Amino acid sequence: MFVRIVKMSFHEEQIPKFLANFDQMKEKIRGAEGNRLLELYQDKGNPCIFFTYSYWETEADLERYRQSVLFDEVWTFTKKLFNDKPEAWSVDKVVTLL
């Protein structure tokens, strides 16, 4: 399993649109084959910056999602709201302490 982290920065006036769309799509994204967790975070210092953390069973599962109609719909809507280029990382979890 690995984690996909995506950093997105929005025009302030577009944040309500992003959040409404995320709320509509989050269960579908979470239901994608191989997705084990989906989280959304908002930066405390800059409320225009958000991060998604998604946990995937395999890289093939993430790639299948990224090639899906669902991803196209989500990303086509979301990218119009950005005020900066998004950044993304695929990372392996090394340690978890609960």
CSV table of N, CA, C and O in Angstrom, one decimal, residues 8-81:
chain,number,residue,atom,x,y,z
A,8,MET,N,-3.1,21.3,-3.4
A,8,MET,CA,-3.9,22.2,-4.4
A,8,MET,C,-4.1,23.5,-3.7
A,8,MET,O,-4.4,23.6,-2.5
A,9,SER,N,-3.9,24.6,-4.5
A,9,SER,CA,-4.1,25.9,-4.0
A,9,SER,C,-5.2,26.6,-4.9
A,9,SER,O,-5.2,26.6,-6.1
A,10,PHE,N,-6.2,27.2,-4.2
A,10,PHE,CA,-7.4,27.7,-4.8
A,10,PHE,C,-7.5,29.2,-4.7
A,10,PHE,O,-7.1,29.8,-3.7
A,11,HIS,N,-8.2,29.8,-5.7
A,11,HIS,CA,-8.6,31.2,-5.5
A,11,HIS,C,-9.6,31.2,-4.3
A,11,HIS,O,-10.5,30.3,-4.3
A,12,GLU,N,-9.5,32.1,-3.4
A,12,GLU,CA,-10.3,32.1,-2.2
A,12,GLU,C,-11.8,32.0,-2.5
A,12,GLU,O,-12.5,31.2,-1.9
A,13,GLU,N,-12.3,32.7,-3.5
A,13,GLU,CA,-13.7,32.7,-3.8
A,13,GLU,C,-14.1,31.4,-4.4
A,13,GLU,O,-15.3,31.1,-4.5
A,14,GLN,N,-13.2,30.5,-4.9
A,14,GLN,CA,-13.5,29.2,-5.5
A,14,GLN,C,-13.6,28.1,-4.4
A,14,GLN,O,-14.0,27.0,-4.8
A,15,ILE,N,-13.2,28.4,-3.2
A,15,ILE,CA,-13.1,27.3,-2.2
A,15,ILE,C,-14.5,26.7,-2.0
A,15,ILE,O,-14.6,25.5,-1.9
A,16,PRO,N,-15.6,27.5,-1.8
A,16,PRO,CA,-16.9,26.8,-1.6
A,16,PRO,C,-17.3,25.9,-2.8
A,16,PRO,O,-17.8,24.8,-2.5
A,17,LYS,N,-16.9,26.2,-4.0
A,17,LYS,CA,-17.2,25.4,-5.1
A,17,LYS,C,-16.4,24.1,-5.0
A,17,LYS,O,-17.0,23.0,-5.3
A,18,PHE,N,-15.1,24.2,-4.7
A,18,PHE,CA,-14.3,23.0,-4.5
A,18,PHE,C,-14.9,22.1,-3.5
A,18,PHE,O,-15.0,20.9,-3.7
A,19,LEU,N,-15.2,22.7,-2.3
A,19,LEU,CA,-15.7,21.8,-1.2
A,19,LEU,C,-17.0,21.2,-1.5
A,19,LEU,O,-17.2,20.0,-1.2
A,20,ALA,N,-17.9,21.9,-2.2
A,20,ALA,CA,-19.2,21.3,-2.6
A,20,ALA,C,-19.0,20.1,-3.5
A,20,ALA,O,-19.6,19.1,-3.4
A,21,ASN,N,-18.1,20.3,-4.5
A,21,ASN,CA,-17.8,19.2,-5.5
A,21,ASN,C,-17.1,18.1,-4.8
A,21,ASN,O,-17.5,16.9,-5.0
A,22,PHE,N,-16.2,18.3,-3.9
A,22,PHE,CA,-15.5,17.3,-3.2
A,22,PHE,C,-16.5,16.5,-2.4
A,22,PHE,O,-16.5,15.2,-2.3
A,23,ASP,N,-17.4,17.2,-1.7
A,23,ASP,CA,-18.4,16.5,-0.9
A,23,ASP,C,-19.3,15.6,-1.8
A,23,ASP,O,-19.6,14.5,-1.4
A,24,GLN,N,-19.6,16.0,-3.0
A,24,GLN,CA,-20.4,15.2,-3.9
A,24,GLN,C,-19.6,14.0,-4.4
A,24,GLN,O,-20.2,12.9,-4.7
A,25,MET,N,-18.3,14.1,-4.6
A,25,MET,CA,-17.5,13.1,-5.3
A,25,MET,C,-16.7,12.2,-4.3
A,25,MET,O,-16.3,11.1,-4.7
A,26,LYS,N,-16.6,12.5,-3.1
A,26,LYS,CA,-15.7,11.8,-2.2
A,26,LYS,C,-16.0,10.3,-2.0
A,26,LYS,O,-15.1,9.5,-2.0
A,27,GLU,N,-17.3,10.0,-1.9
A,27,GLU,CA,-17.7,8.6,-1.8
A,27,GLU,C,-17.3,7.8,-3.1
A,27,GLU,O,-16.9,6.6,-3.0
A,28,LYS,N,-17.5,8.4,-4.2
A,28,LYS,CA,-17.2,7.8,-5.5
A,28,LYS,C,-15.7,7.5,-5.6
A,28,LYS,O,-15.2,6.5,-6.0
A,29,ILE,N,-14.9,8.6,-5.2
A,29,ILE,CA,-13.4,8.4,-5.2
A,29,ILE,C,-13.0,7.3,-4.2
A,29,ILE,O,-12.2,6.4,-4.6
A,30,ARG,N,-13.6,7.4,-3.0
A,30,ARG,CA,-13.2,6.4,-2.0
A,30,ARG,C,-13.6,5.0,-2.5
A,30,ARG,O,-13.0,4.0,-2.1
A,31,GLY,N,-14.6,4.9,-3.3
A,31,GLY,CA,-15.1,3.6,-3.8
A,31,GLY,C,-14.3,3.1,-5.0
A,31,GLY,O,-14.6,1.9,-5.5
A,32,ALA,N,-13.4,3.8,-5.5
A,32,ALA,CA,-12.5,3.4,-6.6
A,32,ALA,C,-11.8,2.1,-6.2
A,32,ALA,O,-11.3,2.0,-5.1
A,33,GLU,N,-11.6,1.2,-7.1
A,33,GLU,CA,-10.9,-0.1,-6.9
A,33,GLU,C,-9.5,0.2,-6.3
A,33,GLU,O,-8.8,1.0,-6.9
A,34,GLY,N,-9.2,-0.4,-5.2
A,34,GLY,CA,-7.9,-0.3,-4.6
A,34,GLY,C,-7.7,0.9,-3.6
A,34,GLY,O,-6.7,1.0,-2.9
A,35,ASN,N,-8.7,1.8,-3.6
A,35,ASN,CA,-8.6,2.9,-2.6
A,35,ASN,C,-9.0,2.4,-1.2
A,35,ASN,O,-10.1,1.8,-1.1
A,36,ARG,N,-8.2,2.7,-0.3
A,36,ARG,CA,-8.4,2.3,1.1
A,36,ARG,C,-8.7,3.4,2.1
A,36,ARG,O,-9.1,3.2,3.2
A,37,LEU,N,-8.4,4.7,1.7
A,37,LEU,CA,-8.6,5.8,2.6
A,37,LEU,C,-8.6,7.1,1.7
A,37,LEU,O,-7.8,7.2,0.8
A,38,LEU,N,-9.4,8.0,2.1
A,38,LEU,CA,-9.4,9.3,1.4
A,38,LEU,C,-9.5,10.4,2.5
A,38,LEU,O,-10.5,10.3,3.3
A,39,GLU,N,-8.6,11.3,2.5
A,39,GLU,CA,-8.7,12.4,3.5
A,39,GLU,C,-8.5,13.7,2.8
A,39,GLU,O,-7.7,13.8,1.8
A,40,LEU,N,-9.1,14.8,3.3
A,40,LEU,CA,-8.9,16.1,2.8
A,40,LEU,C,-8.5,17.0,4.0
A,40,LEU,O,-9.1,17.0,5.1
A,41,TYR,N,-7.4,17.8,3.8
A,41,TYR,CA,-6.9,18.7,4.8
A,41,TYR,C,-6.8,20.1,4.3
A,41,TYR,O,-6.6,20.3,3.1
A,42,GLN,N,-7.0,21.1,5.2
A,42,GLN,CA,-6.8,22.5,4.8
A,42,GLN,C,-5.7,23.1,5.6
A,42,GLN,O,-5.7,22.9,6.9
A,43,ASP,N,-4.8,23.8,5.0
A,43,ASP,CA,-3.7,24.4,5.7
A,43,ASP,C,-4.1,25.4,6.7
A,43,ASP,O,-5.0,26.2,6.4
A,44,LYS,N,-3.5,25.4,7.9
A,44,LYS,CA,-3.9,26.3,8.9
A,44,LYS,C,-3.3,27.7,8.6
A,44,LYS,O,-4.0,28.7,9.0
A,45,GLY,N,-2.2,27.8,8.0
A,45,GLY,CA,-1.6,29.1,7.7
A,45,GLY,C,-2.1,29.8,6.5
A,45,GLY,O,-2.1,31.0,6.4
A,46,ASN,N,-2.6,29.0,5.5
A,46,ASN,CA,-3.1,29.6,4.3
A,46,ASN,C,-4.3,28.8,3.9
A,46,ASN,O,-4.2,27.7,3.3
A,47,PRO,N,-5.5,29.3,4.2
A,47,PRO,CA,-6.7,28.5,4.0
A,47,PRO,C,-7.1,28.2,2.5
A,47,PRO,O,-8.0,27.5,2.2
A,48,CYS,N,-6.3,28.8,1.6
A,48,CYS,CA,-6.5,28.5,0.2
A,48,CYS,C,-5.8,27.2,-0.2
A,48,CYS,O,-6.0,26.8,-1.4
A,49,ILE,N,-5.0,26.7,0.6
A,49,ILE,CA,-4.2,25.4,0.3
A,49,ILE,C,-4.9,24.2,1.0
A,49,ILE,O,-5.2,24.2,2.1
A,50,PHE,N,-5.1,23.2,0.1
A,50,PHE,CA,-5.7,21.9,0.6
A,50,PHE,C,-4.8,20.8,0.2
A,50,PHE,O,-4.0,20.9,-0.8
A,51,PHE,N,-4.9,19.7,0.9
A,51,PHE,CA,-4.1,18.5,0.6
A,51,PHE,C,-5.1,17.3,0.6
A,51,PHE,O,-6.0,17.2,1.5
A,52,THR,N,-5.0,16.4,-0.4
A,52,THR,CA,-5.7,15.2,-0.3
A,52,THR,C,-4.6,14.1,0.0
A,52,THR,O,-3.5,14.1,-0.6
A,53,TYR,N,-5.0,13.2,0.8
A,53,TYR,CA,-4.2,12.0,1.1
A,53,TYR,C,-5.1,10.8,0.7
A,53,TYR,O,-6.2,10.7,1.2
A,54,SER,N,-4.6,10.0,-0.2
A,54,SER,CA,-5.4,8.8,-0.5
A,54,SER,C,-4.4,7.6,-0.5
A,54,SER,O,-3.3,7.7,-0.9
A,55,TYR,N,-4.9,6.5,0.1
A,55,TYR,CA,-4.2,5.3,0.3
A,55,TYR,C,-4.6,4.3,-0.8
A,55,TYR,O,-5.9,4.1,-0.9
A,56,TRP,N,-3.7,3.7,-1.5
A,56,TRP,CA,-4.0,2.8,-2.6
A,56,TRP,C,-3.3,1.5,-2.4
A,56,TRP,O,-2.1,1.4,-1.9
A,57,GLU,N,-3.9,0.4,-2.7
A,57,GLU,CA,-3.3,-0.9,-2.6
A,57,GLU,C,-2.1,-1.1,-3.5
A,57,GLU,O,-1.1,-1.6,-3.1
A,58,THR,N,-2.3,-0.6,-4.8
A,58,THR,CA,-1.2,-0.8,-5.8
A,58,THR,C,-1.1,0.5,-6.6
A,58,THR,O,-2.1,1.2,-6.8
A,59,GLU,N,0.1,0.7,-7.3
A,59,GLU,CA,0.2,1.8,-8.2
A,59,GLU,C,-0.7,1.6,-9.4
A,59,GLU,O,-1.3,2.6,-10.0
A,60,ALA,N,-1.0,0.4,-9.8
A,60,ALA,CA,-1.9,0.1,-10.9
A,60,ALA,C,-3.3,0.5,-10.5
A,60,ALA,O,-4.1,1.0,-11.4
A,61,ASP,N,-3.7,0.4,-9.3
A,61,ASP,CA,-5.1,0.9,-8.8
A,61,ASP,C,-5.2,2.4,-9.0
A,61,ASP,O,-6.1,2.9,-9.5
A,62,LEU,N,-4.1,3.1,-8.6
A,62,LEU,CA,-4.1,4.6,-8.7
A,62,LEU,C,-4.2,4.9,-10.2
A,62,LEU,O,-4.9,5.8,-10.6
A,63,GLU,N,-3.4,4.3,-11.0
A,63,GLU,CA,-3.3,4.6,-12.4
A,63,GLU,C,-4.7,4.3,-13.1
A,63,GLU,O,-5.1,5.1,-13.9
A,64,ARG,N,-5.3,3.2,-12.7
A,64,ARG,CA,-6.6,2.9,-13.2
A,64,ARG,C,-7.6,4.0,-12.9
A,64,ARG,O,-8.4,4.5,-13.7
A,65,TYR,N,-7.6,4.5,-11.6
A,65,TYR,CA,-8.4,5.6,-11.2
A,65,TYR,C,-8.1,6.9,-12.1
A,65,TYR,O,-9.0,7.6,-12.5
A,66,ARG,N,-6.8,7.1,-12.2
A,66,ARG,CA,-6.4,8.3,-13.0
A,66,ARG,C,-6.8,8.3,-14.4
A,66,ARG,O,-6.9,9.4,-15.1
A,67,GLN,N,-7.0,7.1,-15.0
A,67,GLN,CA,-7.5,7.0,-16.4
A,67,GLN,C,-9.0,6.9,-16.5
A,67,GLN,O,-9.5,6.7,-17.6
A,68,SER,N,-9.7,7.0,-15.4
A,68,SER,CA,-11.2,6.7,-15.3
A,68,SER,C,-12.0,8.0,-15.7
A,68,SER,O,-11.5,9.1,-15.6
A,69,VAL,N,-13.2,7.8,-16.1
A,69,VAL,CA,-14.1,8.8,-16.3
A,69,VAL,C,-14.3,9.7,-15.1
A,69,VAL,O,-14.4,10.9,-15.1
A,70,LEU,N,-14.4,9.0,-13.9
A,70,LEU,CA,-14.6,9.7,-12.6
A,70,LEU,C,-13.5,10.7,-12.4
A,70,LEU,O,-13.7,11.9,-12.1
A,71,PHE,N,-12.2,10.3,-12.5
A,71,PHE,CA,-11.1,11.2,-12.3
A,71,PHE,C,-11.2,12.3,-13.3
A,71,PHE,O,-10.9,13.5,-12.9
A,72,ASP,N,-11.5,12.1,-14.6
A,72,ASP,CA,-11.6,13.1,-15.6
A,72,ASP,C,-12.6,14.2,-15.2
A,72,ASP,O,-12.4,15.4,-15.3
A,73,GLU,N,-13.7,13.7,-14.7
A,73,GLU,CA,-14.8,14.6,-14.2
A,73,GLU,C,-14.3,15.4,-13.0
A,73,GLU,O,-14.5,16.6,-13.0
A,74,VAL,N,-13.7,14.8,-12.0
A,74,VAL,CA,-13.3,15.5,-10.9
A,74,VAL,C,-12.2,16.5,-11.2
A,74,VAL,O,-12.2,17.7,-10.8
A,75,TRP,N,-11.2,16.1,-12.0
A,75,TRP,CA,-10.0,16.9,-12.2
A,75,TRP,C,-10.4,18.0,-13.2
A,75,TRP,O,-9.9,19.2,-13.0
A,76,THR,N,-11.2,17.8,-14.2
A,76,THR,CA,-11.7,18.9,-15.1
A,76,THR,C,-12.4,20.0,-14.3
A,76,THR,O,-12.1,21.2,-14.6
A,77,PHE,N,-13.2,19.6,-13.4
A,77,PHE,CA,-13.9,20.6,-12.6
A,77,PHE,C,-12.9,21.4,-11.7
A,77,PHE,O,-12.9,22.6,-11.6
A,78,THR,N,-12.1,20.6,-11.0
A,78,THR,CA,-11.2,21.2,-9.9
A,78,THR,C,-10.1,22.1,-10.5
A,78,THR,O,-9.9,23.1,-9.9
A,79,LYS,N,-9.5,21.7,-11.5
A,79,LYS,CA,-8.3,22.4,-12.0
A,79,LYS,C,-8.7,23.8,-12.5
A,79,LYS,O,-7.8,24.7,-12.5
A,80,LYS,N,-9.9,24.1,-12.8
A,80,LYS,CA,-10.4,25.4,-13.2
A,80,LYS,C,-10.4,26.4,-12.0
A,80,LYS,O,-10.4,27.6,-12.2
A,81,LEU,N,-10.3,25.9,-10.8
A,81,LEU,CA,-10.4,26.7,-9.6
A,81,LEU,C,-9.1,27.0,-9.0
A,81,LEU,O,-9.0,27.8,-8.0
